[in-house]
Amino acid sequence: MTEPAPILSRPDNTARLARGVQRRWAERGYAPLLEMPLANGRRADVVALGPKGELVITEIKSGLADYAADQKWPDYLDFADAFYFAVDADFPHDLIPADVGLIVADAFGGAIVRPSPATPLAPARRKAMLL
């Protein structure tokens, strides 16, 4: 008889997903950075700088309660060329808005289930983000 998987605390699950998201972006040649402050006072969970200078923000949701409590994620859209939510395999994917990307992750990596639409940053915003 196999033991059930341990129930992780919200911070533990967030850290696990962040690790997988970082690995996912790094495997694609991106340089991921955790908890990056933005000019609007928000802090993005993961910002990844791509090989061509593109910026991708990934917002990690550790579970339904975390997702339901989040009203700030639209504030990230003006700071990235692409935006993703990252969730674990048990999260109901249909709750994630259709106009953003979706990554299903665990501690070892992540898979893009739905790509993010490209929304290129203005040159001045890109320069400010890179500096």
CSV table of N, CA and C in Angstrom, one decimal:
chain,number,residue,atom,x,y,z
A,1,MET,N,0.8,-1.2,0.0
A,1,MET,CA,0.0,0.0,0.0
A,1,MET,C,0.9,1.2,0.0
A,2,THR,N,0.6,2.2,-0.9
A,2,THR,CA,1.4,3.4,-1.0
A,2,THR,C,0.9,4.5,-0.1
A,3,GLU,N,1.8,5.3,0.4
A,3,GLU,CA,1.4,6.4,1.3
A,3,GLU,C,0.9,7.6,0.5
A,4,PRO,N,-0.1,8.3,1.0
A,4,PRO,CA,-0.6,9.5,0.2
A,4,PRO,C,0.5,10.5,0.2
A,5,ALA,N,0.5,11.4,-0.8
A,5,ALA,CA,1.5,12.4,-0.9
A,5,ALA,C,1.3,13.4,0.3
A,6,PRO,N,2.4,13.9,0.8
A,6,PRO,CA,2.2,14.8,2.0
A,6,PRO,C,1.5,16.1,1.5
A,7,ILE,N,0.8,16.7,2.4
A,7,ILE,CA,0.1,18.0,2.1
A,7,ILE,C,1.1,19.1,2.5
A,8,LEU,N,1.4,19.9,1.5
A,8,LEU,CA,2.4,21.0,1.7
A,8,LEU,C,1.7,22.2,2.1
A,9,SER,N,2.4,23.0,3.0
A,9,SER,CA,1.9,24.3,3.4
A,9,SER,C,1.9,25.2,2.1
A,10,ARG,N,1.2,26.3,2.2
A,10,ARG,CA,1.2,27.3,1.1
A,10,ARG,C,2.6,27.8,0.8
A,11,PRO,N,3.4,28.2,1.7
A,11,PRO,CA,4.7,28.7,1.4
A,11,PRO,C,5.6,27.6,0.8
A,12,ASP,N,5.4,26.3,1.3
A,12,ASP,CA,6.2,25.2,0.7
A,12,ASP,C,5.8,24.9,-0.7
A,13,ASN,N,4.5,25.0,-1.0
A,13,ASN,CA,4.0,24.7,-2.3
A,13,ASN,C,4.4,25.8,-3.3
A,14,THR,N,4.4,27.1,-2.8
A,14,THR,CA,4.8,28.2,-3.6
A,14,THR,C,6.3,28.0,-4.0
A,15,ALA,N,7.1,27.7,-3.0
A,15,ALA,CA,8.6,27.5,-3.3
A,15,ALA,C,8.8,26.3,-4.3
A,16,ARG,N,8.0,25.3,-4.1
A,16,ARG,CA,8.2,24.1,-5.0
A,16,ARG,C,7.8,24.5,-6.5
A,17,LEU,N,6.7,25.3,-6.6
A,17,LEU,CA,6.3,25.7,-8.0
A,17,LEU,C,7.3,26.7,-8.5
A,18,ALA,N,7.8,27.6,-7.7
A,18,ALA,CA,8.8,28.6,-8.1
A,18,ALA,C,10.1,27.9,-8.7
A,19,ARG,N,10.5,26.9,-8.0
A,19,ARG,CA,11.7,26.1,-8.4
A,19,ARG,C,11.4,25.5,-9.8
A,20,GLY,N,10.3,24.9,-10.0
A,20,GLY,CA,10.0,24.3,-11.3
A,20,GLY,C,9.8,25.3,-12.4
A,21,VAL,N,9.2,26.5,-12.1
A,21,VAL,CA,9.1,27.5,-13.1
A,21,VAL,C,10.5,28.1,-13.5
A,22,GLN,N,11.3,28.3,-12.5
A,22,GLN,CA,12.7,28.8,-12.8
A,22,GLN,C,13.4,27.8,-13.7
A,23,ARG,N,13.3,26.5,-13.4
A,23,ARG,CA,13.9,25.5,-14.2
A,23,ARG,C,13.4,25.5,-15.7
A,24,ARG,N,12.1,25.6,-15.8
A,24,ARG,CA,11.4,25.7,-17.1
A,24,ARG,C,11.9,26.8,-17.9
A,25,TRP,N,12.0,28.0,-17.3
A,25,TRP,CA,12.5,29.1,-18.1
A,25,TRP,C,14.0,29.0,-18.4
A,26,ALA,N,14.8,28.5,-17.5
A,26,ALA,CA,16.2,28.3,-17.7
A,26,ALA,C,16.5,27.3,-18.8
A,27,GLU,N,15.7,26.2,-18.9
A,27,GLU,CA,15.9,25.2,-19.9
A,27,GLU,C,15.7,25.8,-21.3
A,28,ARG,N,14.9,26.9,-21.4
A,28,ARG,CA,14.6,27.5,-22.6
A,28,ARG,C,15.5,28.7,-22.9
A,29,GLY,N,16.6,28.9,-22.1
A,29,GLY,CA,17.5,29.9,-22.3
A,29,GLY,C,17.2,31.3,-21.7
A,30,TYR,N,16.2,31.3,-20.8
A,30,TYR,CA,15.8,32.5,-20.1
A,30,TYR,C,16.6,32.6,-18.8
A,31,ALA,N,16.8,33.8,-18.3
A,31,ALA,CA,17.4,34.0,-17.0
A,31,ALA,C,16.3,34.4,-16.0
A,32,PRO,N,15.8,33.5,-15.2
A,32,PRO,CA,14.8,33.8,-14.2
A,32,PRO,C,15.2,34.5,-13.0
A,33,LEU,N,14.4,35.4,-12.4
A,33,LEU,CA,14.7,36.1,-11.2
A,33,LEU,C,13.4,36.1,-10.3
A,34,LEU,N,13.6,35.7,-9.1
A,34,LEU,CA,12.5,35.6,-8.1
A,34,LEU,C,12.2,37.0,-7.5
A,35,GLU,N,10.9,37.2,-7.2
A,35,GLU,CA,10.5,38.3,-6.4
A,35,GLU,C,11.0,39.7,-6.8
A,36,MET,N,10.9,40.0,-8.1
A,36,MET,CA,11.4,41.2,-8.7
A,36,MET,C,10.4,42.4,-8.4
A,37,PRO,N,10.9,43.5,-7.8
A,37,PRO,CA,10.0,44.6,-7.6
A,37,PRO,C,9.8,45.3,-8.9
A,38,LEU,N,8.5,45.8,-9.1
A,38,LEU,CA,8.1,46.6,-10.3
A,38,LEU,C,7.9,48.0,-9.9
A,39,ALA,N,7.9,48.9,-10.9
A,39,ALA,CA,7.8,50.3,-10.7
A,39,ALA,C,6.5,50.7,-10.1
A,40,ASN,N,5.5,49.9,-10.2
A,40,ASN,CA,4.1,50.2,-9.7
A,40,ASN,C,4.0,49.8,-8.2
A,41,GLY,N,5.1,49.3,-7.6
A,41,GLY,CA,5.1,48.9,-6.2
A,41,GLY,C,4.7,47.4,-6.0
A,42,ARG,N,4.4,46.7,-7.0
A,42,ARG,CA,4.1,45.3,-7.0
A,42,ARG,C,5.4,44.5,-7.0
A,43,ARG,N,5.4,43.2,-6.7
A,43,ARG,CA,6.5,42.4,-6.8
A,43,ARG,C,6.1,41.1,-7.5
A,44,ALA,N,6.8,40.9,-8.7
A,44,ALA,CA,6.5,39.7,-9.5
A,44,ALA,C,7.1,38.5,-9.0
A,45,ASP,N,6.4,37.4,-8.9
A,45,ASP,CA,6.9,36.1,-8.4
A,45,ASP,C,8.2,35.7,-9.2
A,46,VAL,N,8.1,35.6,-10.5
A,46,VAL,CA,9.2,35.2,-11.4
A,46,VAL,C,9.2,36.1,-12.6
A,47,VAL,N,10.3,36.8,-12.8
A,47,VAL,CA,10.5,37.5,-14.1
A,47,VAL,C,11.6,36.8,-14.8
A,48,ALA,N,11.4,36.5,-16.1
A,48,ALA,CA,12.4,35.8,-16.9
A,48,ALA,C,12.8,36.6,-18.1
A,49,LEU,N,14.1,36.8,-18.2
A,49,LEU,CA,14.6,37.6,-19.4
A,49,LEU,C,15.1,36.6,-20.4
A,50,GLY,N,14.5,36.7,-21.6
A,50,GLY,CA,14.7,35.8,-22.7
A,50,GLY,C,15.9,36.1,-23.5
A,51,PRO,N,16.4,35.2,-24.4
A,51,PRO,CA,17.6,35.4,-25.2
A,51,PRO,C,17.5,36.6,-26.1
A,52,LYS,N,16.3,37.1,-26.5
A,52,LYS,CA,16.2,38.2,-27.4
A,52,LYS,C,15.7,39.5,-26.6
A,53,GLY,N,15.9,39.4,-25.3
A,53,GLY,CA,15.5,40.6,-24.5
A,53,GLY,C,14.1,40.6,-24.0
A,54,GLU,N,13.3,39.6,-24.4
A,54,GLU,CA,11.9,39.6,-24.0
A,54,GLU,C,11.8,39.3,-22.5
A,55,LEU,N,10.7,39.9,-21.9
A,55,LEU,CA,10.5,39.8,-20.4
A,55,LEU,C,9.2,39.0,-20.2
A,56,VAL,N,9.2,38.0,-19.4
A,56,VAL,CA,8.1,37.2,-19.1
A,56,VAL,C,7.8,37.2,-17.6
A,57,ILE,N,6.6,37.4,-17.2
A,57,ILE,CA,6.3,37.4,-15.8
A,57,ILE,C,5.4,36.1,-15.6
A,58,THR,N,5.8,35.4,-14.5
A,58,THR,CA,5.0,34.2,-14.1
A,58,THR,C,4.5,34.4,-12.7
A,59,GLU,N,3.2,34.4,-12.5
A,59,GLU,CA,2.6,34.5,-11.2
A,59,GLU,C,2.2,33.1,-10.7
A,60,ILE,N,2.8,32.8,-9.5
A,60,ILE,CA,2.6,31.4,-9.0
A,60,ILE,C,1.4,31.4,-8.1
A,61,LYS,N,0.5,30.4,-8.3
A,61,LYS,CA,-0.6,30.3,-7.4
A,61,LYS,C,-0.5,28.9,-6.8
A,62,SER,N,-0.4,28.9,-5.4
A,62,SER,CA,-0.2,27.7,-4.7
A,62,SER,C,-1.5,26.9,-4.4
A,63,GLY,N,-2.6,27.4,-4.8
A,63,GLY,CA,-3.8,26.7,-4.6
A,63,GLY,C,-5.0,27.7,-4.9
A,64,LEU,N,-6.2,27.1,-4.7
A,64,LEU,CA,-7.4,27.9,-5.0
A,64,LEU,C,-7.6,29.1,-4.1
A,65,ALA,N,-7.2,29.0,-2.8
A,65,ALA,CA,-7.4,30.1,-1.9
A,65,ALA,C,-6.4,31.2,-2.3
A,66,ASP,N,-5.2,30.9,-2.7
A,66,ASP,CA,-4.3,31.9,-3.2
A,66,ASP,C,-4.8,32.6,-4.4
A,67,TYR,N,-5.3,31.8,-5.3
A,67,TYR,CA,-5.8,32.4,-6.6
A,67,TYR,C,-7.1,33.3,-6.3
A,68,ALA,N,-8.0,32.8,-5.5
A,68,ALA,CA,-9.2,33.6,-5.2
A,68,ALA,C,-8.9,34.9,-4.5
A,69,ALA,N,-7.8,34.9,-3.7
A,69,ALA,CA,-7.5,36.2,-2.9
A,69,ALA,C,-6.7,37.2,-3.8
A,70,ASP,N,-6.3,36.8,-5.0
A,70,ASP,CA,-5.4,37.6,-5.8
A,70,ASP,C,-6.3,38.5,-6.7
A,71,GLN,N,-6.2,39.8,-6.4
A,71,GLN,CA,-6.8,40.8,-7.3
A,71,GLN,C,-5.8,41.7,-8.0
A,72,LYS,N,-4.5,41.4,-7.7
A,72,LYS,CA,-3.5,42.3,-8.2
A,72,LYS,C,-2.8,41.9,-9.5
A,73,TRP,N,-3.1,40.7,-10.0
A,73,TRP,CA,-2.3,40.2,-11.1
A,73,TRP,C,-2.4,41.0,-12.4
A,74,PRO,N,-3.5,41.7,-12.7
A,74,PRO,CA,-3.6,42.6,-13.9
A,74,PRO,C,-2.5,43.7,-13.8
A,75,ASP,N,-2.1,44.1,-12.6
A,75,ASP,CA,-1.1,45.1,-12.5
A,75,ASP,C,0.3,44.7,-13.0
A,76,TYR,N,0.5,43.4,-13.3
A,76,TYR,CA,1.8,42.9,-13.9
A,76,TYR,C,1.8,43.0,-15.4
A,77,LEU,N,0.7,43.1,-16.0
A,77,LEU,CA,0.6,43.0,-17.5
A,77,LEU,C,1.4,44.1,-18.2
A,78,ASP,N,1.5,45.3,-17.7
A,78,ASP,CA,2.2,46.4,-18.3
A,78,ASP,C,3.7,46.3,-18.2
A,79,PHE,N,4.2,45.2,-17.6
A,79,PHE,CA,5.6,45.1,-17.3
A,79,PHE,C,6.2,43.8,-18.0
A,80,ALA,N,5.5,43.2,-18.9
A,80,ALA,CA,6.0,42.0,-19.5
A,80,ALA,C,5.5,41.9,-20.9
A,81,ASP,N,6.3,41.2,-21.7
A,81,ASP,CA,5.9,40.8,-23.1
A,81,ASP,C,4.9,39.7,-23.1
A,82,ALA,N,5.0,38.9,-22.0
A,82,ALA,CA,4.1,37.7,-21.9
A,82,ALA,C,3.8,37.5,-20.4
A,83,PHE,N,2.6,37.0,-20.0
A,83,PHE,CA,2.3,36.8,-18.7
A,83,PHE,C,1.7,35.4,-18.5
A,84,TYR,N,2.1,34.7,-17.5
A,84,TYR,CA,1.7,33.3,-17.2
A,84,TYR,C,1.3,33.2,-15.8
A,85,PHE,N,0.3,32.3,-15.5
A,85,PHE,CA,0.1,31.8,-14.2
A,85,PHE,C,0.7,30.4,-14.1
A,86,ALA,N,1.3,30.1,-13.0
A,86,ALA,CA,1.9,28.7,-12.8
A,86,ALA,C,1.1,28.1,-11.6
A,87,VAL,N,0.6,26.9,-11.9
A,87,VAL,CA,-0.2,26.1,-10.9
A,87,VAL,C,0.3,24.7,-10.9
A,88,ASP,N,-0.1,23.9,-9.9
A,88,ASP,CA,0.2,22.5,-9.9
A,88,ASP,C,-0.8,21.7,-10.7
A,89,ALA,N,-0.6,20.5,-10.9
A,89,ALA,CA,-1.5,19.6,-11.7
A,89,ALA,C,-2.9,19.5,-11.2
A,90,ASP,N,-3.1,19.7,-9.9
A,90,ASP,CA,-4.4,19.5,-9.3
A,90,ASP,C,-5.3,20.8,-9.4
A,91,PHE,N,-4.7,21.9,-9.8
A,91,PHE,CA,-5.4,23.1,-9.9
A,91,PHE,C,-6.4,23.1,-11.1
A,92,PRO,N,-7.7,23.5,-10.9
A,92,PRO,CA,-8.6,23.5,-12.1
A,92,PRO,C,-8.2,24.5,-13.1
A,93,HIS,N,-7.7,24.1,-14.2
A,93,HIS,CA,-7.2,25.0,-15.3
A,93,HIS,C,-8.2,25.9,-15.8
A,94,ASP,N,-9.5,25.6,-15.8
A,94,ASP,CA,-10.5,26.4,-16.4
A,94,ASP,C,-10.7,27.7,-15.6
A,95,LEU,N,-10.2,27.8,-14.4
A,95,LEU,CA,-10.3,29.0,-13.6
A,95,LEU,C,-9.4,30.1,-14.1
A,96,ILE,N,-8.3,29.8,-14.8
A,96,ILE,CA,-7.3,30.7,-15.2
A,96,ILE,C,-7.9,31.4,-16.5
A,97,PRO,N,-7.9,32.8,-16.5
A,97,PRO,CA,-8.4,33.5,-17.7
A,97,PRO,C,-7.8,33.0,-19.0
A,98,ALA,N,-8.6,33.0,-20.0
A,98,ALA,CA,-8.1,32.5,-21.3
A,98,ALA,C,-7.2,33.4,-22.0
A,99,ASP,N,-7.1,34.6,-21.6
A,99,ASP,CA,-6.2,35.6,-22.3
A,99,ASP,C,-4.8,35.7,-21.7
A,100,VAL,N,-4.4,34.8,-20.8
A,100,VAL,CA,-3.1,34.7,-20.3
A,100,VAL,C,-2.5,33.3,-20.4
A,101,GLY,N,-1.2,33.2,-20.3
A,101,GLY,CA,-0.6,31.9,-20.4
A,101,GLY,C,-0.8,31.0,-19.1
A,102,LEU,N,-0.6,29.7,-19.3
A,102,LEU,CA,-0.7,28.8,-18.2
A,102,LEU,C,0.4,27.8,-18.2
A,103,ILE,N,1.1,27.7,-17.1
A,103,ILE,CA,2.1,26.7,-16.9
A,103,ILE,C,1.7,25.7,-15.7
A,104,VAL,N,1.8,24.4,-16.0
A,104,VAL,CA,1.6,23.5,-14.9
A,104,VAL,C,3.0,23.0,-14.5
A,105,ALA,N,3.3,23.2,-13.2
A,105,ALA,CA,4.6,23.0,-12.7
A,105,ALA,C,4.6,22.1,-11.4
A,106,ASP,N,5.8,21.6,-11.2
A,106,ASP,CA,6.1,20.9,-9.9
A,106,ASP,C,7.6,21.3,-9.6
A,107,ALA,N,8.2,20.7,-8.6
A,107,ALA,CA,9.5,21.1,-8.2
A,107,ALA,C,10.6,20.9,-9.2
A,108,PHE,N,10.3,20.1,-10.2
A,108,PHE,CA,11.3,19.7,-11.2
A,108,PHE,C,11.2,20.3,-12.6
A,109,GLY,N,10.2,21.1,-12.8
A,109,GLY,CA,10.0,21.7,-14.1
A,109,GLY,C,8.6,22.2,-14.3
A,110,GLY,N,8.3,22.6,-15.5
A,110,GLY,CA,7.0,23.0,-15.8
A,110,GLY,C,6.7,22.9,-17.3
A,111,ALA,N,5.4,22.8,-17.6
A,111,ALA,CA,5.0,22.6,-19.0
A,111,ALA,C,4.0,23.7,-19.3
A,112,ILE,N,4.2,24.3,-20.5
A,112,ILE,CA,3.3,25.4,-20.9
A,112,ILE,C,2.1,24.6,-21.5
A,113,VAL,N,0.9,24.8,-20.8
A,113,VAL,CA,-0.3,24.2,-21.2
A,113,VAL,C,-1.0,25.2,-22.2
A,114,ARG,N,-0.9,26.4,-22.0
A,114,ARG,CA,-1.4,27.4,-22.9
A,114,ARG,C,-0.4,28.6,-23.0
A,115,PRO,N,0.0,28.9,-24.2
A,115,PRO,CA,1.0,30.0,-24.4
A,115,PRO,C,0.3,31.4,-24.1
A,116,SER,N,1.1,32.3,-23.7
A,116,SER,CA,0.6,33.6,-23.4
A,116,SER,C,0.6,34.4,-24.8
A,117,PRO,N,-0.4,35.2,-24.9
A,117,PRO,CA,-0.4,36.1,-26.1
A,117,PRO,C,0.8,37.1,-26.0
A,118,ALA,N,1.4,37.4,-27.1
A,118,ALA,CA,2.5,38.4,-27.0
A,118,ALA,C,2.0,39.8,-27.0
A,119,THR,N,2.5,40.5,-26.0
A,119,THR,CA,2.1,41.9,-25.8
A,119,THR,C,3.4,42.7,-25.6
A,120,PRO,N,4.0,43.1,-26.7
A,120,PRO,CA,5.4,43.7,-26.6
A,120,PRO,C,5.4,45.0,-25.8
A,121,LEU,N,6.4,45.1,-25.0
A,121,LEU,CA,6.6,46.3,-24.1
A,121,LEU,C,7.0,47.5,-25.0
A,122,ALA,N,6.6,48.6,-24.5
A,122,ALA,CA,7.1,49.9,-25.1
A,122,ALA,C,8.6,49.9,-24.8
A,123,PRO,N,9.4,50.5,-25.8
A,123,PRO,CA,10.8,50.5,-25.6
A,123,PRO,C,11.3,51.2,-24.3
A,124,ALA,N,10.6,52.3,-23.9
A,124,ALA,CA,11.0,52.9,-22.7
A,124,ALA,C,10.8,52.0,-21.4
A,125,ARG,N,9.7,51.3,-21.4
A,125,ARG,CA,9.4,50.4,-20.3
A,125,ARG,C,10.4,49.3,-20.3
A,126,ARG,N,10.7,48.7,-21.5
A,126,ARG,CA,11.7,47.6,-21.5
A,126,ARG,C,13.0,48.1,-21.0
A,127,LYS,N,13.5,49.3,-21.4
A,127,LYS,CA,14.8,49.8,-20.9
A,127,LYS,C,14.7,50.0,-19.4
A,128,ALA,N,13.7,50.5,-18.9
A,128,ALA,CA,13.5,50.7,-17.4
A,128,ALA,C,13.6,49.4,-16.7
A,129,MET,N,12.9,48.4,-17.2
A,129,MET,CA,12.9,47.0,-16.6
A,129,MET,C,14.3,46.4,-16.6
A,130,LEU,N,15.0,46.6,-17.7
A,130,LEU,CA,16.3,46.0,-17.9
A,130,LEU,C,17.3,46.6,-17.0
A,131,LEU,N,17.2,48.0,-16.8
A,131,LEU,CA,18.1,48.7,-16.0
A,131,LEU,C,17.9,48.4,-14.5
